[in-house]
PDB file of C-alpha atoms in Angstrom:
ATOM      1  CA  MET A  22      13.732 -34.944 -14.765  1.00 83.00           C
ATOM      2  CA  LYS A  23      11.563 -35.212 -17.828  1.00 88.00           C
ATOM      3  CA  TYR A  24       8.911 -32.782 -19.053  1.00 87.00           C
ATOM      4  CA  GLY A  25       6.354 -33.347 -21.771  1.00 90.00           C
ATOM      5  CA  ILE A  26       4.928 -30.057 -23.084  1.00 90.00           C
ATOM      6  CA  PRO A  27       2.165 -29.955 -25.724  1.00 90.00           C
ATOM      7  CA  ILE A  28       2.676 -27.030 -28.092  1.00 89.00           C
ATOM      8  CA  PRO A  29      -0.363 -24.729 -27.845  1.00 84.00           C
ATOM      9  CA  GLU A  30      -2.721 -24.270 -30.754  1.00 80.00           C
ATOM     10  CA  GLN A  31      -1.976 -20.546 -31.098  1.00 75.00           C
ATOM     11  CA  PHE A  32       1.751 -21.217 -31.851  1.00 77.00           C
ATOM     12  CA  SER A  33       2.752 -20.885 -35.484  1.00 75.00           C
ATOM     13  CA  ASP A  34       5.069 -23.290 -37.227  1.00 85.00           C
ATOM     14  CA  MET A  35       8.674 -22.802 -36.179  1.00 89.00           C
ATOM     15  CA  THR A  36      11.944 -24.602 -35.491  1.00 93.00           C
ATOM     16  CA  VAL A  37      12.914 -26.327 -32.244  1.00 93.00           C
ATOM     17  CA  LYS A  38      15.424 -23.562 -31.673  1.00 93.00           C
ATOM     18  CA  GLN A  39      12.835 -20.793 -32.070  1.00 91.00           C
ATOM     19  CA  LEU A  40      10.391 -22.577 -29.782  1.00 91.00           C
ATOM     20  CA  LEU A  41      12.883 -23.004 -26.934  1.00 92.00           C
ATOM     21  CA  GLU A  42      14.551 -19.612 -27.255  1.00 92.00           C
ATOM     22  CA  ASP A  43      11.742 -17.218 -28.288  1.00 89.00           C
ATOM     23  CA  CYS A  44       8.540 -18.868 -26.977  1.00 87.00           C
ATOM     24  CA  PHE A  45       9.582 -20.847 -23.914  1.00 89.00           C
ATOM     25  CA  LEU A  46      12.382 -18.365 -22.956  1.00 90.00           C
ATOM     26  CA  ILE A  47      14.737 -21.156 -21.956  1.00 91.00           C
ATOM     27  CA  PRO A  48      18.116 -19.574 -21.011  1.00 91.00           C
ATOM     28  CA  ARG A  49      21.137 -19.894 -23.321  1.00 91.00           C
ATOM     29  CA  LYS A  50      23.071 -22.142 -20.911  1.00 90.00           C
ATOM     30  CA  THR A  51      20.174 -24.609 -20.545  1.00 91.00           C
ATOM     31  CA  ARG A  52      19.580 -24.642 -24.335  1.00 91.00           C
ATOM     32  CA  HIS A  53      23.264 -25.424 -24.865  1.00 91.00           C
ATOM     33  CA  PHE A  54      23.368 -28.571 -22.765  1.00 87.00           C
ATOM     34  CA  LEU A  55      19.990 -29.724 -24.079  1.00 91.00           C
ATOM     35  CA  ARG A  56      21.461 -29.496 -27.617  1.00 92.00           C
ATOM     36  CA  ILE A  57      24.813 -31.034 -26.781  1.00 91.00           C
ATOM     37  CA  LYS A  58      23.251 -33.946 -24.876  1.00 91.00           C
ATOM     38  CA  LYS A  59      20.442 -34.375 -27.444  1.00 93.00           C
ATOM     39  CA  LYS A  60      17.781 -34.152 -24.700  1.00 93.00           C
ATOM     40  CA  VAL A  61      14.973 -32.748 -26.852  1.00 94.00           C
ATOM     41  CA  ARG A  62      12.530 -34.966 -28.670  1.00 94.00           C
ATOM     42  CA  VAL A  63       9.304 -34.136 -30.601  1.00 93.00           C
ATOM     43  CA  ASN A  64       6.510 -36.688 -30.677  1.00 92.00           C
ATOM     44  CA  GLY A  65       8.961 -39.213 -29.334  1.00 92.00           C
ATOM     45  CA  GLN A  66      11.449 -38.740 -32.137  1.00 92.00           C
ATOM     46  CA  ALA A  67      15.014 -37.382 -32.036  1.00 92.00           C
ATOM     47  CA  VAL A  68      15.298 -33.889 -33.638  1.00 92.00           C
ATOM     48  CA  THR A  69      17.873 -31.326 -34.618  1.00 92.00           C
ATOM     49  CA  TRP A  70      17.762 -27.661 -33.572  1.00 93.00           C
ATOM     50  CA  GLN A  71      16.351 -26.737 -36.997  1.00 94.00           C
ATOM     51  CA  SER A  72      13.663 -29.440 -37.054  1.00 93.00           C
ATOM     52  CA  PRO A  73      10.141 -27.986 -37.593  1.00 92.00           C
ATOM     53  CA  VAL A  74       7.501 -28.079 -34.867  1.00 92.00           C
ATOM     54  CA  ARG A  75       3.900 -27.020 -35.002  1.00 89.00           C
ATOM     55  CA  SER A  76       0.914 -26.640 -32.748  1.00 88.00           C
ATOM     56  CA  GLY A  77      -0.365 -29.977 -31.488  1.00 88.00           C
ATOM     57  CA  ASP A  78       3.140 -31.534 -31.376  1.00 92.00           C
ATOM     58  CA  GLN A  79       4.435 -32.849 -28.025  1.00 93.00           C
ATOM     59  CA  ILE A  80       7.931 -31.684 -27.126  1.00 93.00           C
ATOM     60  CA  GLU A  81       9.842 -33.715 -24.523  1.00 94.00           C
ATOM     61  CA  ILE A  82      12.677 -32.191 -22.572  1.00 94.00           C
ATOM     62  CA  SER A  83      14.797 -34.272 -20.157  1.00 92.00           C
ATOM     63  CA  PHE A  84      17.687 -33.621 -17.817  1.00 90.00           C
ATOM     64  CA  ASP A  85      20.369 -35.690 -16.128  1.00 87.00           C
ATOM     65  CA  PRO A  86      20.761 -35.517 -12.315  1.00 84.00           C
ATOM     66  CA  GLU A  87      23.967 -33.550 -12.656  1.00 83.00           C
ATOM     67  CA  ASP A  88      22.229 -30.836 -14.690  1.00 83.00           C
ATOM     68  CA  TYR A  89      20.221 -29.754 -11.658  1.00 85.00           C
ATOM     69  CA  PRO A  90      21.803 -31.189  -8.468  1.00 83.00           C
ATOM     70  CA  GLU A  91      19.239 -31.969  -5.791  1.00 80.00           C
ATOM     71  CA  LYS A  92      18.795 -29.102  -3.362  1.00 85.00           C
ATOM     72  CA  GLU A  93      17.457 -29.984   0.076  1.00 88.00           C
ATOM     73  CA  ILE A  94      15.848 -27.609   2.565  1.00 93.00           C
ATOM     74  CA  PRO A  95      13.962 -28.406   5.789  1.00 94.00           C
ATOM     75  CA  MET A  96      10.342 -29.290   5.164  1.00 96.00           C
ATOM     76  CA  GLY A  97       7.752 -27.147   6.889  1.00 96.00           C
ATOM     77  CA  GLN A  98       4.036 -27.676   7.583  1.00 97.00           C
ATOM     78  CA  ALA A  99       1.941 -28.401   4.453  1.00 97.00           C
ATOM     79  CA  GLY A 100      -1.236 -27.485   6.320  1.00 97.00           C
ATOM     80  CA  LEU A 101      -0.189 -23.841   6.470  1.00 97.00           C
ATOM     81  CA  VAL A 102      -0.313 -23.459   2.647  1.00 98.00           C
ATOM     82  CA  GLN A 103      -3.357 -21.913   0.982  1.00 98.00           C
ATOM     83  CA  VAL A 104      -3.101 -22.730  -2.757  1.00 98.00           C
ATOM     84  CA  LEU A 105      -4.549 -20.290  -5.292  1.00 98.00           C
ATOM     85  CA  TYR A 106      -3.310 -22.095  -8.453  1.00 98.00           C
ATOM     86  CA  GLU A 107      -1.105 -25.108  -9.125  1.00 97.00           C
ATOM     87  CA  ASP A 108       0.179 -27.208 -12.015  1.00 95.00           C
ATOM     88  CA  GLU A 109       3.270 -29.369 -12.576  1.00 93.00           C
ATOM     89  CA  HIS A 110       5.550 -26.331 -13.094  1.00 95.00           C
ATOM     90  CA  LEU A 111       4.462 -23.687 -10.589  1.00 97.00           C
ATOM     91  CA  ILE A 112       2.324 -22.949  -7.608  1.00 98.00           C
ATOM     92  CA  ILE A 113       0.674 -19.716  -6.483  1.00 98.00           C
ATOM     93  CA  VAL A 114      -0.158 -19.416  -2.796  1.00 98.00           C
ATOM     94  CA  ASN A 115      -1.665 -16.894  -0.416  1.00 98.00           C
ATOM     95  CA  LYS A 116       1.007 -15.721   2.007  1.00 98.00           C
ATOM     96  CA  PRO A 117      -0.215 -14.714   5.488  1.00 97.00           C
ATOM     97  CA  GLU A 118       1.107 -11.519   7.083  1.00 96.00           C
ATOM     98  CA  GLY A 119       3.860 -12.076   9.656  1.00 95.00           C
ATOM     99  CA  MET A 120       5.508 -14.909   7.757  1.00 96.00           C
ATOM    100  CA  LYS A 121       8.772 -14.620   5.797  1.00 96.00           C
ATOM    101  CA  THR A 122       8.917 -15.673   2.190  1.00 97.00           C
ATOM    102  CA  HIS A 123      12.124 -17.548   2.845  1.00 95.00           C
ATOM    103  CA  GLY A 124      14.401 -18.021   5.833  1.00 90.00           C
ATOM    104  CA  ASN A 125      17.669 -16.208   6.356  1.00 86.00           C
ATOM    105  CA  GLU A 126      19.250 -19.091   8.254  1.00 85.00           C
ATOM    106  CA  PRO A 127      19.621 -22.719   7.018  1.00 81.00           C
ATOM    107  CA  HIS A 128      17.143 -24.163   9.527  1.00 87.00           C
ATOM    108  CA  GLU A 129      14.748 -21.246   9.717  1.00 89.00           C
ATOM    109  CA  LEU A 130      11.251 -22.227   8.538  1.00 95.00           C
ATOM    110  CA  ALA A 131       9.369 -19.846   6.262  1.00 97.00           C
ATOM    111  CA  LEU A 132       6.700 -19.995   3.560  1.00 98.00           C
ATOM    112  CA  LEU A 133       9.169 -21.604   1.117  1.00 98.00           C
ATOM    113  CA  ASN A 134       9.592 -24.537   3.503  1.00 97.00           C
ATOM    114  CA  HIS A 135       5.849 -24.948   4.006  1.00 98.00           C
ATOM    115  CA  VAL A 136       5.195 -24.840   0.231  1.00 98.00           C
ATOM    116  CA  SER A 137       7.972 -27.403  -0.345  1.00 98.00           C
ATOM    117  CA  ALA A 138       6.339 -29.685   2.216  1.00 98.00           C
ATOM    118  CA  TYR A 139       3.004 -29.280   0.476  1.00 98.00           C
ATOM    119  CA  VAL A 140       4.502 -30.092  -2.963  1.00 97.00           C
ATOM    120  CA  GLY A 141       6.711 -32.881  -1.593  1.00 96.00           C
ATOM    121  CA  LYS A 142       9.996 -31.535  -2.899  1.00 95.00           C
ATOM    122  CA  THR A 143      12.117 -28.384  -2.802  1.00 96.00           C
ATOM    123  CA  CYS A 144      10.444 -25.400  -4.493  1.00 97.00           C
ATOM    124  CA  TYR A 145      12.071 -22.128  -5.572  1.00 96.00           C
ATOM    125  CA  VAL A 146      11.257 -18.459  -4.887  1.00 96.00           C
ATOM    126  CA  VAL A 147      10.271 -16.454  -7.969  1.00 96.00           C
ATOM    127  CA  HIS A 148       9.533 -13.151  -6.204  1.00 94.00           C
ATOM    128  CA  ARG A 149       9.141 -12.041  -2.589  1.00 94.00           C
ATOM    129  CA  LEU A 150       6.782 -10.320  -0.263  1.00 95.00           C
ATOM    130  CA  ASP A 151       7.892  -8.490   2.874  1.00 92.00           C
ATOM    131  CA  LYS A 152       7.281 -10.366   6.054  1.00 94.00           C
ATOM    132  CA  GLU A 153       4.509  -7.928   7.064  1.00 94.00           C
ATOM    133  CA  THR A 154       2.738  -8.103   3.657  1.00 96.00           C
ATOM    134  CA  SER A 155       0.120 -10.734   2.786  1.00 97.00           C
ATOM    135  CA  GLY A 156      -1.155 -12.049  -0.554  1.00 97.00           C
ATOM    136  CA  ALA A 157      -0.452 -13.902  -3.784  1.00 98.00           C
ATOM    137  CA  LEU A 158       3.072 -15.265  -4.299  1.00 98.00           C
ATOM    138  CA  VAL A 159       4.539 -17.515  -7.019  1.00 98.00           C
ATOM    139  CA  PHE A 160       6.985 -20.404  -6.444  1.00 98.00           C
ATOM    140  CA  ALA A 161       8.603 -22.575  -9.114  1.00 97.00           C
ATOM    141  CA  LYS A 162       8.200 -26.325  -8.624  1.00 95.00           C
ATOM    142  CA  ASN A 163      11.509 -27.170 -10.295  1.00 92.00           C
ATOM    143  CA  PRO A 164      14.824 -25.454 -11.191  1.00 91.00           C
ATOM    144  CA  PHE A 165      14.104 -25.759 -14.919  1.00 91.00           C
ATOM    145  CA  VAL A 166      11.152 -23.360 -14.885  1.00 94.00           C
ATOM    146  CA  LEU A 167      12.660 -20.945 -12.316  1.00 94.00           C
ATOM    147  CA  PRO A 168      14.731 -18.792 -14.724  1.00 93.00           C
ATOM    148  CA  ILE A 169      11.840 -18.843 -17.199  1.00 94.00           C
ATOM    149  CA  LEU A 170       9.477 -17.370 -14.594  1.00 95.00           C
ATOM    150  CA  ASN A 171      12.218 -14.921 -13.633  1.00 93.00           C
ATOM    151  CA  ARG A 172      12.329 -13.716 -17.218  1.00 91.00           C
ATOM    152  CA  LEU A 173       8.537 -13.348 -17.322  1.00 92.00           C
ATOM    153  CA  LEU A 174       8.817 -11.208 -14.206  1.00 90.00           C
ATOM    154  CA  GLU A 175      11.509  -9.067 -15.833  1.00 88.00           C
ATOM    155  CA  ASN A 176       9.407  -8.755 -19.045  1.00 86.00           C
ATOM    156  CA  ARG A 177       6.385  -7.614 -16.924  1.00 86.00           C
ATOM    157  CA  GLN A 178       4.386 -10.689 -17.891  1.00 88.00           C
ATOM    158  CA  ILE A 179       3.752 -11.369 -14.226  1.00 93.00           C
ATOM    159  CA  LYS A 180       1.582  -8.468 -13.091  1.00 93.00           C
ATOM    160  CA  ARG A 181       1.024  -7.729  -9.378  1.00 93.00           C
ATOM    161  CA  GLU A 182      -1.678  -5.521  -7.938  1.00 96.00           C
ATOM    162  CA  TYR A 183      -1.670  -4.598  -4.271  1.00 97.00           C
ATOM    163  CA  TRP A 184      -4.262  -3.069  -2.004  1.00 97.00           C
ATOM    164  CA  ALA A 185      -2.902  -0.521   0.427  1.00 96.00           C
ATOM    165  CA  LEU A 186      -4.750   1.457   3.170  1.00 96.00           C
ATOM    166  CA  CYS A 187      -2.835   4.676   3.618  1.00 94.00           C
ATOM    167  CA  GLN A 188      -3.149   7.706   5.830  1.00 93.00           C
ATOM    168  CA  GLY A 189      -4.834  10.801   4.525  1.00 92.00           C
ATOM    169  CA  ASN A 190      -7.283  11.530   1.756  1.00 91.00           C
ATOM    170  CA  ILE A 191      -5.844  11.152  -1.717  1.00 92.00           C
ATOM    171  CA  LEU A 192      -7.477  13.586  -4.103  1.00 86.00           C
ATOM    172  CA  SER A 193      -6.228  12.198  -7.437  1.00 90.00           C
ATOM    173  CA  LYS A 194      -7.943   9.181  -8.960  1.00 94.00           C
ATOM    174  CA  LYS A 195      -4.577   8.053 -10.347  1.00 95.00           C
ATOM    175  CA  MET A 196      -0.965   8.780  -9.550  1.00 95.00           C
ATOM    176  CA  ILE A 197       2.208   7.481 -11.208  1.00 97.00           C
ATOM    177  CA  ILE A 198       5.168   7.620  -8.866  1.00 97.00           C
ATOM    178  CA  THR A 199       8.604   7.269 -10.451  1.00 96.00           C
ATOM    179  CA  GLU A 200      11.042   8.465  -7.788  1.00 96.00           C
ATOM    180  CA  PRO A 201      14.232   6.287  -7.664  1.00 96.00           C
ATOM    181  CA  ILE A 202      14.776   4.167  -4.590  1.00 97.00           C
ATOM    182  CA  GLY A 203      18.003   3.445  -2.747  1.00 95.00           C
ATOM    183  CA  ARG A 204      19.232   2.277   0.642  1.00 93.00           C
ATOM    184  CA  ASP A 205      18.806   4.351   3.750  1.00 91.00           C
ATOM    185  CA  ARG A 206      22.339   5.070   5.035  1.00 89.00           C
ATOM    186  CA  HIS A 207      21.120   5.444   8.599  1.00 89.00           C
ATOM    187  CA  ASP A 208      19.010   2.289   8.892  1.00 90.00           C
ATOM    188  CA  ARG A 209      19.934  -0.853   6.902  1.00 87.00           C
ATOM    189  CA  ARG A 210      16.415  -2.200   7.214  1.00 89.00           C
ATOM    190  CA  LYS A 211      14.949   0.746   5.282  1.00 91.00           C
ATOM    191  CA  ARG A 212      14.910   2.184   1.821  1.00 95.00           C
ATOM    192  CA  ARG A 213      14.351   5.806   0.780  1.00 94.00           C
ATOM    193  CA  VAL A 214      13.856   7.961  -2.283  1.00 95.00           C
ATOM    194  CA  ASP A 215      17.342   8.754  -3.567  1.00 94.00           C
ATOM    195  CA  LYS A 216      17.249  10.915  -6.643  1.00 94.00           C
ATOM    196  CA  LYS A 217      21.000  10.808  -7.091  1.00 91.00           C
ATOM    197  CA  ASN A 218      22.023   7.201  -6.539  1.00 92.00           C
ATOM    198  CA  GLY A 219      18.693   5.294  -6.397  1.00 94.00           C
ATOM    199  CA  GLN A 220      17.357   2.713  -8.885  1.00 95.00           C
ATOM    200  CA  PHE A 221      14.455   3.568 -11.163  1.00 96.00           C
ATOM    201  CA  ALA A 222      11.095   2.592  -9.672  1.00 95.00           C
ATOM    202  CA  ARG A 223       7.590   3.023 -11.019  1.00 95.00           C
ATOM    203  CA  THR A 224       4.347   2.516  -9.106  1.00 96.00           C
ATOM    204  CA  THR A 225       0.907   3.231 -10.497  1.00 96.00           C
ATOM    205  CA  VAL A 226      -1.599   4.110  -7.817  1.00 97.00           C
ATOM    206  CA  ARG A 227      -5.400   4.147  -8.289  1.00 97.00           C
ATOM    207  CA  LEU A 228      -7.865   5.419  -5.750  1.00 96.00           C
ATOM    208  CA  LEU A 229     -10.460   2.786  -4.797  1.00 95.00           C
ATOM    209  CA  LYS A 230     -12.223   4.303  -1.764  1.00 93.00           C
ATOM    210  CA  LYS A 231     -12.035   7.474   0.309  1.00 91.00           C
ATOM    211  CA  LEU A 232     -12.557   6.774   3.952  1.00 89.00           C
ATOM    212  CA  LYS A 233     -12.855   9.161   6.893  1.00 85.00           C
ATOM    213  CA  THR A 234      -9.156   9.712   7.467  1.00 87.00           C
ATOM    214  CA  ALA A 235      -7.620   7.214   5.065  1.00 92.00           C
ATOM    215  CA  SER A 236      -7.580   6.075   1.458  1.00 94.00           C
ATOM    216  CA  LEU A 237      -7.784   2.597  -0.014  1.00 96.00           C
ATOM    217  CA  VAL A 238      -5.650   2.389  -3.149  1.00 97.00           C
ATOM    218  CA  ALA A 239      -4.666  -0.216  -5.742  1.00 97.00           C
ATOM    219  CA  CYS A 240      -0.972  -0.219  -6.559  1.00 97.00           C
ATOM    220  CA  GLN A 241       0.481  -1.767  -9.760  1.00 94.00           C
ATOM    221  CA  LEU A 242       4.195  -2.504  -9.709  1.00 91.00           C
ATOM    222  CA  ASP A 243       6.169  -1.908 -12.901  1.00 87.00           C
ATOM    223  CA  THR A 244       9.457  -2.516 -11.116  1.00 87.00           C
ATOM    224  CA  GLY A 245      10.237  -4.599  -8.044  1.00 84.00           C
ATOM    225  CA  ARG A 246      12.382  -2.564  -5.677  1.00 91.00           C
ATOM    226  CA  THR A 247      12.566  -3.463  -2.025  1.00 91.00           C
ATOM    227  CA  HIS A 248       9.718  -1.757  -0.083  1.00 95.00           C
ATOM    228  CA  GLN A 249       8.743   0.036  -3.254  1.00 96.00           C
ATOM    229  CA  ILE A 250       5.076   0.764  -2.490  1.00 96.00           C
ATOM    230  CA  ARG A 251       5.818   1.565   1.136  1.00 96.00           C
ATOM    231  CA  VAL A 252       8.566   4.032   0.219  1.00 96.00           C
ATOM    232  CA  HIS A 253       6.690   5.688  -2.625  1.00 97.00           C
ATOM    233  CA  LEU A 254       3.483   6.258  -0.666  1.00 97.00           C
ATOM    234  CA  ALA A 255       5.341   7.495   2.413  1.00 95.00           C
ATOM    235  CA  TYR A 256       7.355   9.917   0.207  1.00 95.00           C
ATOM    236  CA  ARG A 257       4.081  11.371  -1.095  1.00 95.00           C
ATOM    237  CA  ASP A 258       2.900  11.819   2.520  1.00 94.00           C
ATOM    238  CA  TYR A 259       0.462   8.906   2.355  1.00 95.00           C
ATOM    239  CA  PRO A 260       2.232   6.288   4.494  1.00 96.00           C
ATOM    240  CA  ILE A 261       0.576   2.855   4.785  1.00 96.00           C
ATOM    241  CA  LEU A 262      -1.265   2.257   8.033  1.00 95.00           C
ATOM    242  CA  GLY A 263       0.521  -0.109  10.392  1.00 93.00           C
ATOM    243  CA  ASP A 264       3.910   0.229   8.650  1.00 93.00           C
ATOM    244  CA  PRO A 265       6.543  -0.404  11.374  1.00 90.00           C
ATOM    245  CA  LEU A 266       9.316   1.304   9.310  1.00 91.00           C
ATOM    246  CA  TYR A 267       7.742   4.147   7.470  1.00 91.00           C
ATOM    247  CA  SER A 268       4.810   5.351   9.595  1.00 85.00           C
ATOM    248  CA  SER A 269       3.401   5.130  13.119  1.00 72.00           C
ATOM    249  CA  PRO A 270       1.894   1.833  14.392  1.00 71.00           C
ATOM    250  CA  SER A 271      -1.665   2.925  13.558  1.00 77.00           C
ATOM    251  CA  ALA A 272      -2.938  -0.583  12.816  1.00 86.00           C
ATOM    252  CA  PRO A 273      -2.137  -4.050  14.197  1.00 89.00           C
ATOM    253  CA  ARG A 274      -0.702  -5.135  10.848  1.00 93.00           C
ATOM    254  CA  LEU A 275       0.849  -3.554   7.770  1.00 95.00           C
ATOM    255  CA  MET A 276      -2.153  -2.658   5.597  1.00 96.00           C
ATOM    256  CA  LEU A 277      -0.594  -3.868   2.365  1.00 97.00           C
ATOM    257  CA  HIS A 278      -1.946  -6.922   0.581  1.00 97.00           C
ATOM    258  CA  ALA A 279      -0.990  -8.516  -2.768  1.00 97.00           C
ATOM    259  CA  HIS A 280      -4.616  -8.757  -3.924  1.00 97.00           C
ATOM    260  CA  ARG A 281      -4.310  -9.912  -7.520  1.00 97.00           C
ATOM    261  CA  LEU A 282      -1.659 -11.682  -9.599  1.00 97.00           C
ATOM    262  CA  THR A 283      -1.888 -12.216 -13.376  1.00 96.00           C
ATOM    263  CA  LEU A 284       0.551 -14.560 -15.103  1.00 94.00           C
ATOM    264  CA  LEU A 285       1.063 -15.547 -18.707  1.00 90.00           C
ATOM    265  CA  HIS A 286       1.934 -19.196 -18.448  1.00 92.00           C
ATOM    266  CA  PRO A 287       5.301 -19.814 -20.144  1.00 89.00           C
ATOM    267  CA  PHE A 288       4.333 -23.083 -21.827  1.00 90.00           C
ATOM    268  CA  THR A 289       0.550 -22.983 -22.403  1.00 88.00           C
ATOM    269  CA  ARG A 290       0.294 -19.203 -23.028  1.00 87.00           C
ATOM    270  CA  GLU A 291      -2.799 -19.338 -20.857  1.00 91.00           C
ATOM    271  CA  THR A 292      -3.561 -16.239 -18.780  1.00 94.00           C
ATOM    272  CA  ILE A 293      -3.789 -17.232 -15.147  1.00 97.00           C
ATOM    273  CA  GLN A 294      -5.347 -14.693 -12.760  1.00 97.00           C
ATOM    274  CA  VAL A 295      -5.806 -15.275  -9.079  1.00 98.00           C
ATOM    275  CA  GLU A 296      -7.137 -13.122  -6.228  1.00 97.00           C
ATOM    276  CA  ALA A 297      -5.968 -13.652  -2.688  1.00 97.00           C
ATOM    277  CA  PRO A 298      -8.360 -13.082   0.243  1.00 95.00           C
ATOM    278  CA  SER A 299      -7.204 -11.731   3.597  1.00 94.00           C
ATOM    279  CA  GLU A 300      -9.562 -11.786   6.537  1.00 93.00           C
ATOM    280  CA  SER A 301      -7.325  -9.620   8.710  1.00 92.00           C
ATOM    281  CA  PHE A 302      -6.876  -6.952   5.979  1.00 93.00           C
ATOM    282  CA  GLU A 303     -10.608  -6.796   5.165  1.00 91.00           C
ATOM    283  CA  SER A 304     -11.617  -6.776   8.852  1.00 89.00           C
ATOM    284  CA  LEU A 305      -9.328  -3.861   9.640  1.00 88.00           C
ATOM    285  CA  LEU A 306     -10.476  -2.130   6.461  1.00 86.00           C
ATOM    286  CA  HIS A 307     -14.090  -2.213   7.626  1.00 83.00           C
ATOM    287  CA  GLN A 308     -13.059  -0.772  10.932  1.00 82.00           C
ATOM    288  CA  GLN A 309     -11.998   2.378   9.047  1.00 75.00           C
ATOM    289  CA  ASN A 310     -15.686   3.276   8.529  1.00 64.00           C
ATOM    290  CA  LEU A 311     -16.117   1.349   5.276  1.00 52.00           C
ATOM    291  CA  PRO A 312     -19.710  -0.017   5.326  1.00 48.00           C
ATOM    292  CA  SER A 313     -19.850  -3.820   5.463  1.00 42.00           C
ATOM    293  CA  ASN A 314     -21.933  -3.939   2.257  1.00 43.00           C
ATOM    294  CA  SER A 315     -19.645  -1.556   0.339  1.00 49.00           C
ATOM    295  CA  LYS A 316     -18.076  -3.067  -2.778  1.00 54.00           C
ATOM    296  CA  ILE A 317     -14.613  -2.088  -3.820  1.00 56.00           C
ATOM    297  CA  GLN A 318     -14.304  -1.272  -7.491  1.00 56.00           C
ATOM    298  CA  ASP A 319     -10.768  -2.517  -8.246  1.00 57.00           C
ATOM    299  CA  ARG A 320     -10.872  -3.256 -11.921  1.00 50.00           C
TER     300      ARG A 320
END
């Protein structure tokens, strides 16, 4: 594999080491074998780790086959993939409800397999959505960029906003829910608020629309715990409609949708923002007495 990356104009002068470590967030292990194998060049020339680089330069990073052994998975159906954004390093797609992000068995087909078929090679999961949840989802196109995107996620430079239709009328325009989340000892499929042993979780909830017997909210994740939004809203007595685990089956699908995803690109420093449509979510939303010409103020 070989990658040519132009250094963005907004980058100040720095060394190769600073660029790879502080700007591109390349992990220590990867930086080590790039240095030992002398696999980094700038403008076609061999460099040392202390060589200067500046905006406008072209940095070239290459890998041997043994650095990233080929990983093969069954290819799915490319036609099932709705692309929201794509470049040579990553792809953002719109996941339909009822489809797993990745399979649990070797030959089980899921969105990862379909995305890989679309791209023409094995892709890699950056973050996940529950099977019942729809919306924007990021995949890495190669194993080199995967840990970099993971670090962006950890550093909150990949921001995810969800729409949720929940039971009851929420009175507050904004709620910040910080109850810790742990496993449910009685049902391995579920999570619950566990103030003693749970992991820290933070969800910001903004009221978008009050409906007759429900509320449409926007949820911003600051952490990524399993079922986080579902557990937090249910704990506050506003369970999401159609949730098969945390509420009654009051809708034909889980009314949770990853509406918007904002990403700071690791190499270009460009802000990428996508919005994912969902016909099923919006159709069911309008059935809750939301006028068809009503606009949702979600910004």
